[in-house]
Short mmCIF file of C-alpha atoms in Angstrom, two decimals:
data_model
loop_
_atom_site.label_atom_id
_atom_site.label_comp_id
_atom_site.label_asym_id
_atom_site.label_seq_id
_atom_site.Cartn_x
_atom_site.Cartn_y
_atom_site.Cartn_z
CA MET M 93 -121.95 64.83 -170.71
CA THR M 94 -122.34 68.45 -169.59
CA HIS M 95 -119.13 70.09 -168.35
CA GLU M 96 -119.33 70.98 -164.66
CA SER M 97 -117.56 74.11 -163.47
CA VAL M 98 -115.57 74.23 -160.23
CA SER M 99 -118.26 76.46 -158.72
CA GLU M 100 -120.98 73.95 -159.56
CA ARG M 101 -118.91 71.07 -158.17
CA LEU M 102 -118.34 72.99 -154.93
CA ASP M 103 -122.09 73.51 -154.67
CA ARG M 104 -122.59 69.75 -155.00
CA LEU M 105 -119.85 69.01 -152.47
CA LEU M 106 -121.41 71.39 -149.98
CA GLY M 107 -124.80 69.72 -150.43
CA LEU M 108 -123.29 66.26 -149.88
CA LEU M 109 -121.49 67.36 -146.71
CA ALA M 110 -124.73 68.80 -145.35
CA SER M 111 -126.72 65.66 -146.16
CA HIS M 112 -124.67 63.16 -144.07
CA ARG M 113 -123.22 63.18 -140.56
CA SER M 114 -119.88 62.04 -141.94
CA TRP M 115 -118.16 61.04 -145.19
CA ASN M 116 -114.95 59.13 -145.80
CA GLY M 117 -112.73 60.48 -148.53
CA PRO M 118 -113.00 57.69 -151.12
CA ALA M 119 -116.81 57.51 -150.88
CA LEU M 120 -117.15 61.28 -151.19
CA ALA M 121 -114.77 61.36 -154.17
CA ARG M 122 -116.76 58.58 -155.89
CA GLU M 123 -120.02 60.41 -155.30
CA LEU M 124 -118.57 63.56 -156.86
CA GLY M 125 -116.87 61.65 -159.68
CA VAL M 126 -113.43 63.13 -158.95
CA SER M 127 -110.04 61.95 -157.71
CA LEU M 128 -109.00 62.17 -154.06
CA ARG M 129 -106.50 64.86 -155.03
CA THR M 130 -109.27 66.99 -156.59
CA LEU M 131 -111.46 66.36 -153.55
CA ARG M 132 -108.72 67.63 -151.22
CA ARG M 133 -108.35 70.79 -153.32
CA ASP M 134 -112.11 71.35 -153.26
CA MET M 135 -112.24 70.85 -149.49
CA ALA M 136 -109.49 73.48 -149.13
CA ARG M 137 -111.51 75.86 -151.32
CA LEU M 138 -114.58 75.43 -149.12
CA ALA M 139 -112.53 75.94 -145.95
CA ALA M 140 -111.12 79.18 -147.44
CA ARG M 141 -114.71 80.36 -147.97
CA GLY M 142 -115.48 79.89 -144.29
CA VAL M 143 -117.24 76.51 -144.37
CA PRO M 144 -116.59 74.80 -140.98
CA ILE M 145 -115.24 71.38 -142.02
CA GLU M 146 -113.95 68.96 -139.37
CA ALA M 147 -111.75 65.89 -139.86
CA GLU M 148 -112.59 62.91 -137.62
CA ARG M 149 -109.75 61.14 -135.85
CA GLY M 150 -109.04 57.44 -135.87
CA ARG M 151 -108.94 54.68 -138.43
CA GLY M 152 -111.39 55.27 -141.24
CA GLY M 153 -112.03 58.80 -140.02
CA GLY M 154 -113.90 61.04 -142.37
CA VAL M 155 -114.92 64.64 -142.80
CA ARG M 156 -118.06 66.41 -141.70
CA VAL M 157 -119.77 69.70 -141.07
CA PRO M 158 -120.39 70.14 -137.29
CA VAL M 159 -123.96 69.17 -136.42
CA ARG M 160 -124.70 72.31 -134.40
CA MET M 161 -123.20 74.71 -136.90
CA GLY M 162 -124.67 76.15 -140.04
CA LEU M 163 -122.64 76.30 -143.22
CA GLY M 164 -121.25 79.68 -142.17
CA ARG M 165 -121.34 81.40 -145.52
CA LEU M 166 -123.99 81.42 -148.19
CA GLN M 167 -122.84 79.39 -151.18
CA LEU M 168 -125.00 80.30 -154.18
CA ASN M 169 -124.45 79.65 -157.85
CA HIS M 170 -124.91 82.61 -160.18
CA ARG M 171 -128.54 81.84 -161.00
CA GLU M 172 -129.46 81.59 -157.32
CA ALA M 173 -127.62 84.85 -156.56
CA LEU M 174 -129.42 86.59 -159.42
CA ASP M 175 -132.80 85.21 -158.32
CA LEU M 176 -132.15 86.54 -154.83
CA LEU M 177 -131.32 90.01 -156.15
CA LEU M 178 -134.38 90.05 -158.41
CA ALA M 179 -136.60 89.12 -155.46
CA LEU M 180 -135.16 92.04 -153.47
CA ALA M 181 -135.70 94.36 -156.45
CA ILE M 182 -139.37 93.34 -156.61
CA GLY M 183 -139.78 93.92 -152.89
CA GLU M 184 -138.29 97.41 -153.20
CA ARG M 185 -140.31 98.31 -156.29
CA ILE M 186 -143.76 97.36 -155.00
CA ARG M 187 -143.03 99.35 -151.81
CA SER M 188 -144.99 97.07 -149.54
CA PRO M 189 -145.08 98.45 -145.96
CA LEU M 190 -144.68 94.88 -144.76
CA LEU M 191 -141.32 94.59 -146.53
CA LEU M 192 -139.69 98.00 -146.70
CA SER M 193 -138.79 98.18 -143.00
CA SER M 194 -136.67 95.03 -143.19
CA LEU M 195 -135.22 95.12 -146.71
CA LYS M 196 -132.21 97.30 -145.88
CA GLY M 197 -131.20 95.10 -142.96
CA LEU M 198 -131.83 92.00 -145.03
CA ARG M 199 -129.53 93.27 -147.79
CA GLN M 200 -126.78 93.95 -145.26
CA LYS M 201 -127.12 90.51 -143.65
CA ILE M 202 -127.08 88.80 -147.02
CA GLY M 203 -123.95 90.73 -147.98
CA MET M 204 -122.14 89.75 -144.78
CA ALA M 205 -123.09 86.09 -145.27
CA PHE M 206 -120.98 85.90 -148.44
CA PRO M 207 -117.19 85.56 -148.61
CA PRO M 208 -115.52 88.87 -149.65
CA GLU M 209 -115.01 87.89 -153.30
CA GLU M 210 -118.65 86.77 -153.59
CA ARG M 211 -119.79 89.98 -151.91
CA THR M 212 -118.05 92.01 -154.63
CA ARG M 213 -119.66 89.93 -157.36
CA LEU M 214 -123.09 90.34 -155.77
CA SER M 215 -122.63 94.11 -155.53
CA ARG M 216 -121.73 94.34 -159.22
CA LEU M 217 -124.79 92.32 -160.17
CA ARG M 218 -127.05 94.46 -158.01
CA ARG M 219 -125.96 97.61 -159.83
CA ARG M 220 -127.14 96.03 -163.08
CA ILE M 221 -130.74 95.63 -161.88
CA LEU M 222 -132.66 98.86 -162.51
CA HIS M 223 -136.04 100.19 -161.42
CA GLY M 224 -138.24 101.82 -164.03
CA PRO M 225 -141.67 103.41 -163.71
CA LEU M 226 -144.74 101.28 -163.14
CA ALA M 227 -145.99 99.71 -166.35
CA SER M 228 -149.16 101.16 -167.83
CA HIS M 229 -152.41 99.24 -167.46
CA ARG M 230 -152.23 98.26 -171.14
CA ILE M 231 -148.71 96.87 -170.81
CA SER M 232 -149.51 95.10 -167.53
CA GLU M 233 -152.53 93.41 -169.08
CA SER M 234 -150.43 92.08 -171.96
CA TRP M 235 -147.61 90.75 -169.78
CA GLY M 236 -147.19 86.96 -169.80
CA SER M 237 -144.84 84.50 -168.14
CA PRO M 238 -141.41 84.26 -169.80
CA ARG M 239 -140.34 80.81 -170.98
CA PRO M 240 -138.27 79.00 -168.29
CA ALA M 241 -135.72 77.70 -170.83
CA VAL M 242 -135.25 81.22 -172.18
CA LEU M 243 -134.80 82.69 -168.69
CA GLY M 244 -131.97 80.29 -167.88
CA LEU M 245 -130.02 81.26 -171.00
CA VAL M 246 -130.71 84.97 -170.48
CA GLN M 247 -129.40 84.66 -166.92
CA ASP M 248 -126.24 82.94 -168.17
CA GLY M 249 -125.62 85.67 -170.76
CA PHE M 250 -126.35 88.41 -168.23
CA PHE M 251 -124.06 86.96 -165.57
CA GLU M 252 -121.20 85.96 -167.86
CA GLN M 253 -121.49 89.10 -170.04
CA ARG M 254 -121.92 87.03 -173.18
CA ALA M 255 -124.08 87.96 -176.15
CA ILE M 256 -127.18 85.88 -176.80
CA GLU M 257 -128.98 85.16 -180.05
CA VAL M 258 -132.72 85.53 -179.54
CA VAL M 259 -135.89 85.12 -181.54
CA TYR M 260 -137.96 88.15 -180.55
CA ARG M 261 -141.52 89.02 -181.45
CA THR M 262 -143.32 92.34 -181.38
CA ALA M 263 -146.82 93.27 -182.49
CA ARG M 264 -145.43 93.92 -185.98
CA GLU M 265 -142.64 91.42 -186.59
CA ARG M 266 -140.62 88.42 -185.49
CA THR M 267 -136.85 88.74 -185.77
CA THR M 268 -133.67 86.85 -184.95
CA ARG M 269 -131.02 89.09 -183.46
CA VAL M 270 -127.83 88.99 -181.39
CA VAL M 271 -127.98 91.18 -178.29
CA GLU M 272 -125.73 92.04 -175.35
CA PRO M 273 -127.75 91.80 -172.09
CA HIS M 274 -126.28 94.70 -170.10
CA TYR M 275 -129.06 95.47 -167.58
CA LEU M 276 -132.34 94.11 -166.26
CA MET M 277 -135.10 96.62 -165.60
CA LEU M 278 -138.31 96.15 -163.63
CA ALA M 279 -141.27 98.32 -164.64
CA TRP M 280 -143.63 96.48 -162.33
CA PRO M 281 -144.87 93.90 -163.16
CA VAL M 282 -142.94 93.78 -166.46
CA TRP M 283 -139.27 92.79 -166.78
CA TYR M 284 -137.13 94.20 -169.58
CA LEU M 285 -133.61 93.55 -170.83
CA LEU M 286 -131.67 96.70 -171.65
CA VAL M 287 -129.43 95.52 -174.47
CA TRP M 288 -127.09 96.56 -177.21
CA ASP M 289 -128.81 95.15 -180.29
CA HIS M 290 -126.42 94.06 -183.06
CA LEU M 291 -129.27 93.86 -185.59
CA ARG M 292 -130.33 97.47 -185.02
CA ASP M 293 -126.83 98.62 -184.00
CA ALA M 294 -128.49 100.52 -181.16
CA VAL M 295 -129.74 100.37 -177.57
CA ARG M 296 -133.03 98.52 -177.20
CA PHE M 297 -135.44 97.33 -174.50
CA LEU M 298 -136.63 93.74 -174.89
CA ARG M 299 -139.56 92.38 -172.94
CA LEU M 300 -138.61 89.05 -171.44
CA ASP M 301 -141.98 87.48 -172.22
CA ARG M 302 -141.51 88.25 -175.92
CA ILE M 303 -138.28 86.30 -176.28
CA GLU M 304 -139.34 83.04 -177.91
CA SER M 305 -135.95 81.31 -177.86
CA ALA M 306 -132.37 82.09 -176.89
CA ARG M 307 -128.91 80.73 -177.61
CA LEU M 308 -125.75 81.65 -175.73
CA THR M 309 -122.89 82.75 -178.01
CA ASP M 310 -119.14 82.82 -177.39
CA LYS M 311 -118.98 86.61 -177.88
CA THR M 312 -118.30 88.51 -174.65
CA PHE M 313 -118.88 92.22 -174.10
CA GLN M 314 -117.72 95.07 -171.89
CA LEU M 315 -120.44 96.58 -169.73
CA ARG M 316 -121.74 99.95 -170.92
CA GLU M 317 -122.71 102.71 -168.50
CA ALA M 318 -126.36 102.46 -167.49
CA ASP M 319 -126.93 106.24 -167.56
CA ALA M 320 -125.65 106.52 -171.12
CA MET M 321 -127.79 103.62 -172.32
CA LEU M 322 -130.89 104.93 -170.54
CA LEU M 323 -130.39 108.41 -172.00
CA VAL M 324 -130.35 106.97 -175.51
CA ALA M 325 -133.28 104.65 -174.81
CA ARG M 326 -135.48 107.10 -172.87
CA ASP M 327 -137.81 107.86 -175.77
CA LEU M 328 -138.03 104.18 -176.64
CA PHE M 329 -139.05 103.27 -173.12
CA THR M 330 -141.82 105.85 -172.88
CA SER M 331 -143.37 104.39 -176.02
CA LEU M 332 -143.39 100.78 -174.79
#
């Protein structure tokens, strides 16, 4: 059985509360697969995040989210938060006149919809998504869809700052290497990982569509400064 983190369990709890007009404690605990004590702790965590939870009075009273109220704060897991930031990055990079006028306000509203601790996390993630120049016609033509299973593991490594072991192919070779995924860069329409490559012992750009497989390792890393990595990798990037 896959281990479920507290954050993932809170996401499930929030979804269950939103799906029914009311829940009694034992039924909700059974649905989540936790004890009543754990359920009470999780309900307190949601309340601290600004979720409007009401307790019903009377015998057999349960808990509910008020019908006429939204869930107050956005509750996203790390993959959803990253997907949201990547979508905003694409909107900014393609400079569509239909999007640019509202993106700044949208970013502000999204930020305010998160609890303070989540807002800080989102801001840190956003600083790790970089904009590069538009990809050349040759590169754009060769770009393919990254493998969904690979993307999930890359997102985990990126978010948790954990090294990943990847099988990577280029026009000349296919290698297995351990890399630290420090930054994501969009050179529209191509996505790159800016990594510290343990095999080369150097900064490298990896195209996401060229990663054939990935495995999350237990090795964590400290984030390197983007400017320093980009300075080292500048010549590499212009040759991609």
